[in-house]
Short mmCIF file of C-alpha atoms in Angstrom, two decimals:
data_model
loop_
_atom_site.label_atom_id
_atom_site.label_comp_id
_atom_site.label_asym_id
_atom_site.label_seq_id
_atom_site.Cartn_x
_atom_site.Cartn_y
_atom_site.Cartn_z
CA MET A 15 84.59 -71.21 170.60
CA THR A 16 85.19 -67.47 170.04
CA ALA A 17 86.41 -65.85 166.77
CA VAL A 18 89.19 -63.22 166.18
CA VAL A 19 88.76 -60.30 165.25
CA ARG A 20 91.48 -58.82 163.45
CA GLY A 21 92.60 -57.05 160.19
CA ARG A 22 89.80 -55.78 158.12
CA ALA A 23 86.17 -56.76 158.52
CA PRO A 24 85.01 -59.58 156.06
CA HIS A 25 83.92 -58.95 152.64
CA PRO A 26 80.72 -60.89 151.37
CA GLY A 27 80.99 -64.25 149.34
CA PRO A 28 78.66 -65.78 146.97
CA TRP A 29 74.99 -66.64 147.48
CA GLN A 30 74.27 -69.72 149.85
CA THR A 31 72.16 -71.93 151.63
CA ALA A 32 71.45 -72.07 154.91
CA ARG A 33 68.94 -74.22 156.90
CA VAL A 34 66.92 -72.56 159.68
CA THR A 35 67.80 -75.17 162.99
CA GLY A 36 66.04 -72.81 165.72
CA ILE A 37 63.68 -70.32 165.82
CA ARG A 38 62.79 -68.43 169.25
CA ARG A 39 60.45 -65.18 169.75
CA GLU A 40 61.95 -62.35 171.44
CA THR A 41 59.42 -60.09 171.56
CA PRO A 42 55.41 -59.94 170.41
CA THR A 43 56.87 -58.56 166.94
CA ALA A 44 60.60 -59.92 166.67
CA LYS A 45 61.76 -63.71 166.14
CA SER A 46 65.50 -64.75 166.00
CA PHE A 47 66.33 -67.37 163.38
CA THR A 48 69.20 -69.58 163.67
CA LEU A 49 70.98 -70.38 160.79
CA THR A 50 73.48 -73.01 159.74
CA LEU A 51 75.28 -72.32 156.57
CA SER A 52 76.61 -74.56 154.28
CA GLU A 53 79.78 -72.56 153.65
CA PRO A 54 80.96 -71.34 157.10
CA ARG A 55 81.41 -67.17 156.54
CA ALA A 56 83.88 -65.30 159.25
CA PHE A 57 82.11 -62.40 160.05
CA TRP A 58 82.62 -58.95 162.41
CA PRO A 59 79.91 -58.11 165.06
CA GLY A 60 77.57 -55.18 163.35
CA GLN A 61 77.52 -56.66 160.33
CA HIS A 62 74.60 -57.78 158.30
CA MET A 63 73.09 -60.55 155.96
CA ILE A 64 70.84 -60.51 152.65
CA VAL A 65 68.16 -63.10 152.50
CA ARG A 66 66.45 -63.84 149.39
CA LEU A 67 63.35 -65.24 148.69
CA THR A 68 61.94 -66.79 144.95
CA ALA A 69 58.49 -67.41 144.40
CA PRO A 70 57.40 -70.10 141.88
CA ASP A 71 57.07 -68.06 139.30
CA GLY A 72 60.47 -66.37 139.76
CA TYR A 73 59.78 -63.41 141.54
CA ARG A 74 62.35 -62.38 144.53
CA ALA A 75 62.87 -60.39 147.13
CA GLN A 76 65.42 -59.63 148.98
CA ARG A 77 65.98 -57.55 152.54
CA SER A 78 69.04 -57.36 154.96
CA TYR A 79 69.47 -58.54 158.53
CA SER A 80 71.73 -58.28 161.16
CA ILE A 81 73.81 -60.58 162.73
CA ALA A 82 72.58 -60.89 166.35
CA SER A 83 75.13 -63.51 167.27
CA ALA A 84 78.86 -63.14 167.94
CA PRO A 85 81.54 -64.76 165.88
CA SER A 86 82.38 -68.17 166.69
CA GLY A 87 84.10 -69.71 163.12
CA SER A 88 80.78 -72.02 162.90
CA ALA A 89 78.68 -72.52 160.34
CA GLU A 90 76.22 -71.15 162.68
CA LEU A 91 74.93 -67.44 162.78
CA ASP A 92 71.53 -65.70 164.28
CA LEU A 93 69.57 -63.13 162.42
CA THR A 94 66.66 -61.16 164.03
CA VAL A 95 63.84 -60.08 162.51
CA GLU A 96 61.54 -57.09 163.58
CA LEU A 97 58.05 -58.19 161.69
CA LEU A 98 57.04 -54.63 160.38
CA PRO A 99 53.93 -53.63 158.80
CA ASP A 100 53.28 -54.69 154.91
CA GLY A 101 56.73 -56.30 154.89
CA GLU A 102 57.13 -58.61 152.56
CA VAL A 103 60.25 -60.52 153.53
CA SER A 104 59.36 -60.39 157.56
CA ARG A 105 56.06 -61.57 157.16
CA PHE A 106 57.10 -64.67 155.13
CA LEU A 107 59.80 -65.10 157.79
CA HIS A 108 57.47 -64.76 160.99
CA ASP A 109 54.39 -66.56 159.79
CA ALA A 110 55.91 -69.22 156.85
CA VAL A 111 59.34 -70.39 157.73
CA GLU A 112 59.78 -73.60 159.87
CA VAL A 113 62.59 -75.19 161.54
CA GLY A 114 64.68 -77.30 158.84
CA ASP A 115 63.56 -74.65 155.51
CA VAL A 116 66.38 -73.86 153.51
CA LEU A 117 66.84 -70.22 152.60
CA ASP A 118 69.13 -68.11 150.17
CA VAL A 119 71.55 -65.99 151.96
CA ARG A 120 74.55 -63.80 151.13
CA GLY A 121 77.16 -62.15 153.18
CA PRO A 122 78.70 -60.86 155.59
CA ILE A 123 77.82 -57.48 154.43
CA GLY A 124 78.96 -53.98 155.92
CA GLY A 125 82.50 -52.68 156.69
CA HIS A 126 81.47 -49.09 158.53
CA PHE A 127 79.77 -50.43 161.61
CA ALA A 128 81.38 -53.59 162.27
CA TRP A 129 83.48 -53.53 165.30
CA ASP A 130 87.05 -53.67 165.73
CA LEU A 131 87.31 -54.76 169.23
CA ARG A 132 88.27 -51.20 170.45
CA PRO A 133 86.68 -50.28 173.76
CA ALA A 134 83.16 -48.88 172.95
CA LEU A 135 79.54 -47.76 173.91
CA GLY A 136 76.53 -49.10 172.24
CA VAL A 137 73.40 -46.56 172.34
CA ALA A 138 70.10 -48.81 170.99
CA GLY A 139 66.66 -47.58 169.84
CA GLY A 140 63.92 -50.79 169.37
CA SER A 141 65.10 -53.29 167.17
CA GLY A 142 68.24 -51.53 166.60
CA ILE A 143 69.59 -53.24 169.75
CA VAL A 144 70.81 -56.40 166.94
CA PRO A 145 73.87 -55.35 165.86
CA LEU A 146 74.93 -54.40 169.25
CA MET A 147 73.86 -57.71 171.15
CA SER A 148 76.35 -59.36 168.56
CA MET A 149 79.14 -56.87 169.83
CA LEU A 150 77.88 -57.29 173.75
CA ARG A 151 77.96 -61.11 173.22
CA HIS A 152 81.24 -61.39 172.06
CA ALA A 153 83.12 -59.32 174.43
CA ARG A 154 81.30 -61.72 176.81
CA ALA A 155 82.58 -64.13 175.24
CA LEU A 156 85.89 -63.06 175.14
CA GLY A 157 85.88 -62.90 178.97
CA GLU A 158 86.04 -59.22 178.83
CA PRO A 159 83.09 -57.50 179.15
CA ASP A 160 83.84 -54.12 179.76
CA LEU A 161 85.06 -54.08 176.27
CA PHE A 162 81.27 -53.12 175.10
CA ARG A 163 79.06 -51.14 177.50
CA LEU A 164 75.71 -51.23 176.28
CA VAL A 165 72.62 -48.60 176.40
CA VAL A 166 69.16 -49.52 175.21
CA SER A 167 65.85 -47.55 175.08
CA MET A 168 62.82 -49.41 174.62
CA ARG A 169 59.44 -48.67 175.13
CA GLY A 170 58.63 -51.12 177.67
CA PRO A 171 59.85 -54.71 178.99
CA GLU A 172 57.48 -56.87 176.46
CA ASP A 173 59.31 -54.87 174.32
CA LEU A 174 62.95 -55.72 175.40
CA TYR A 175 64.63 -58.14 172.70
CA TYR A 176 67.02 -60.92 174.54
CA ALA A 177 65.13 -60.21 177.95
CA ALA A 178 66.74 -62.98 179.57
CA GLU A 179 70.22 -62.04 178.71
CA VAL A 180 70.75 -58.61 177.63
CA ARG A 181 71.04 -57.47 181.51
CA GLY A 182 74.22 -57.18 183.28
CA PRO A 183 76.59 -54.75 184.76
CA GLU A 184 77.71 -53.16 181.35
CA THR A 185 74.06 -52.46 180.29
CA SER A 186 71.72 -50.18 181.24
CA ILE A 187 68.16 -49.82 179.91
CA ALA A 188 65.83 -46.87 179.68
CA PHE A 189 62.21 -47.32 179.38
CA THR A 190 60.21 -45.13 177.42
CA ARG A 191 56.37 -45.95 178.45
CA ALA A 192 56.10 -48.45 180.89
CA VAL A 193 58.56 -49.78 183.33
CA PRO A 194 58.84 -53.29 185.47
CA ASP A 195 57.44 -53.23 189.21
CA GLY A 196 59.90 -51.52 191.33
CA TYR A 197 62.40 -50.40 188.33
CA ALA A 198 64.26 -47.11 189.77
CA ARG A 199 64.56 -45.43 186.70
CA PRO A 200 61.36 -43.76 185.62
CA PRO A 201 59.84 -43.84 182.15
CA GLY A 202 60.81 -41.60 179.49
CA ARG A 203 63.19 -40.85 176.65
CA LEU A 204 66.86 -41.63 176.60
CA THR A 205 69.00 -38.56 178.14
CA ALA A 206 72.37 -37.42 179.02
CA GLU A 207 72.30 -39.09 182.11
CA ASP A 208 71.53 -42.16 180.88
CA LEU A 209 74.85 -41.99 178.30
CA ALA A 210 76.98 -40.02 180.87
CA ALA A 211 77.70 -43.46 183.18
CA ALA A 212 78.53 -45.22 180.39
CA LEU A 213 80.46 -42.89 178.50
CA ASP A 214 84.52 -42.34 179.03
CA PRO A 215 87.03 -40.38 177.04
CA ASP A 216 88.75 -43.62 174.76
CA ARG A 217 84.96 -45.25 173.76
CA GLU A 218 83.83 -45.23 170.35
CA LEU A 219 80.18 -44.83 169.95
CA TYR A 220 77.86 -47.22 167.87
CA VAL A 221 74.60 -45.75 167.82
CA CYS A 222 71.31 -48.08 166.11
CA GLY A 223 67.69 -47.58 165.87
CA SER A 224 64.98 -45.37 163.70
CA THR A 225 66.80 -42.11 161.88
CA ALA A 226 64.61 -40.04 164.50
CA PHE A 227 66.41 -42.35 167.40
CA CYS A 228 70.04 -42.06 166.10
CA ASP A 229 69.52 -38.07 165.33
CA ALA A 230 68.36 -37.57 169.10
CA ALA A 231 70.78 -39.99 170.50
CA THR A 232 73.68 -38.43 168.54
CA ARG A 233 73.41 -35.26 169.67
CA LEU A 234 73.20 -36.17 173.16
CA ALA A 235 76.70 -37.78 172.83
CA GLU A 236 78.32 -34.60 171.19
CA ALA A 237 76.62 -32.46 173.95
CA ALA A 238 78.47 -34.76 176.02
CA GLY A 239 81.49 -34.24 174.39
CA VAL A 240 82.28 -37.09 172.12
CA PRO A 241 83.83 -35.87 168.82
CA THR A 242 81.82 -36.31 165.62
CA GLY A 243 84.49 -38.73 164.24
CA ARG A 244 83.83 -41.50 166.94
CA ILE A 245 80.44 -41.45 166.68
CA ARG A 246 79.16 -44.66 164.09
CA VAL A 247 75.35 -44.63 163.26
CA GLU A 248 73.24 -47.61 161.85
CA ARG A 249 70.15 -46.33 160.48
CA PHE A 250 67.35 -48.64 160.30
CA GLY A 251 64.54 -48.47 157.46
CA VAL A 252 61.19 -49.21 157.50
CA THR A 253 61.41 -51.77 154.39
CA GLY A 254 61.19 -55.39 155.81
#
């Protein structure tokens, strides 16, 4: 089932519980968690959820994680979590959480980076692919894959999130350090040429990744003639 995106991006509801109904590894340091919410919440691609942990002594920690799945109108959604060094919440999710466990969650959060189905190009660095994958999946589910094009920058093949799914005629992958055998593009950082093939005048740009990546990708887009007002940026921090 495909949800319809219209009007304004949904606002967060109250805290609720979500049962973990699936866990799968994406890369050596990233896992996707399928959650079934106790109360379904509509969301737009590009929004995120807050996960809150409570220790037996009452101590609480919470972090925001981007939704990776496409809107469907169901109570189920996917969060992809990168394991970060000294990451308090991400470490618990990776090492302790199992299928059947229950988490406290709240969302969806975020409006600026939510995709409204206008033609767009996503530019992702590393784990910044997560909210953009929600957009790509949604465009494909609508049967209009060219609505959303995606350019991805990853260190190497083993670091590529959603490797079995992300590749397609609407995506381009730039590996910066190592490439698969026979890969046409040599390893190297993202270039203006990588963006040029996917750019056209009426596309919004959604850029997501580390601060350094977002700054570099934004400069490339501006040099290619994309007006600043059509570039939306979400920078991923280092807390986890």
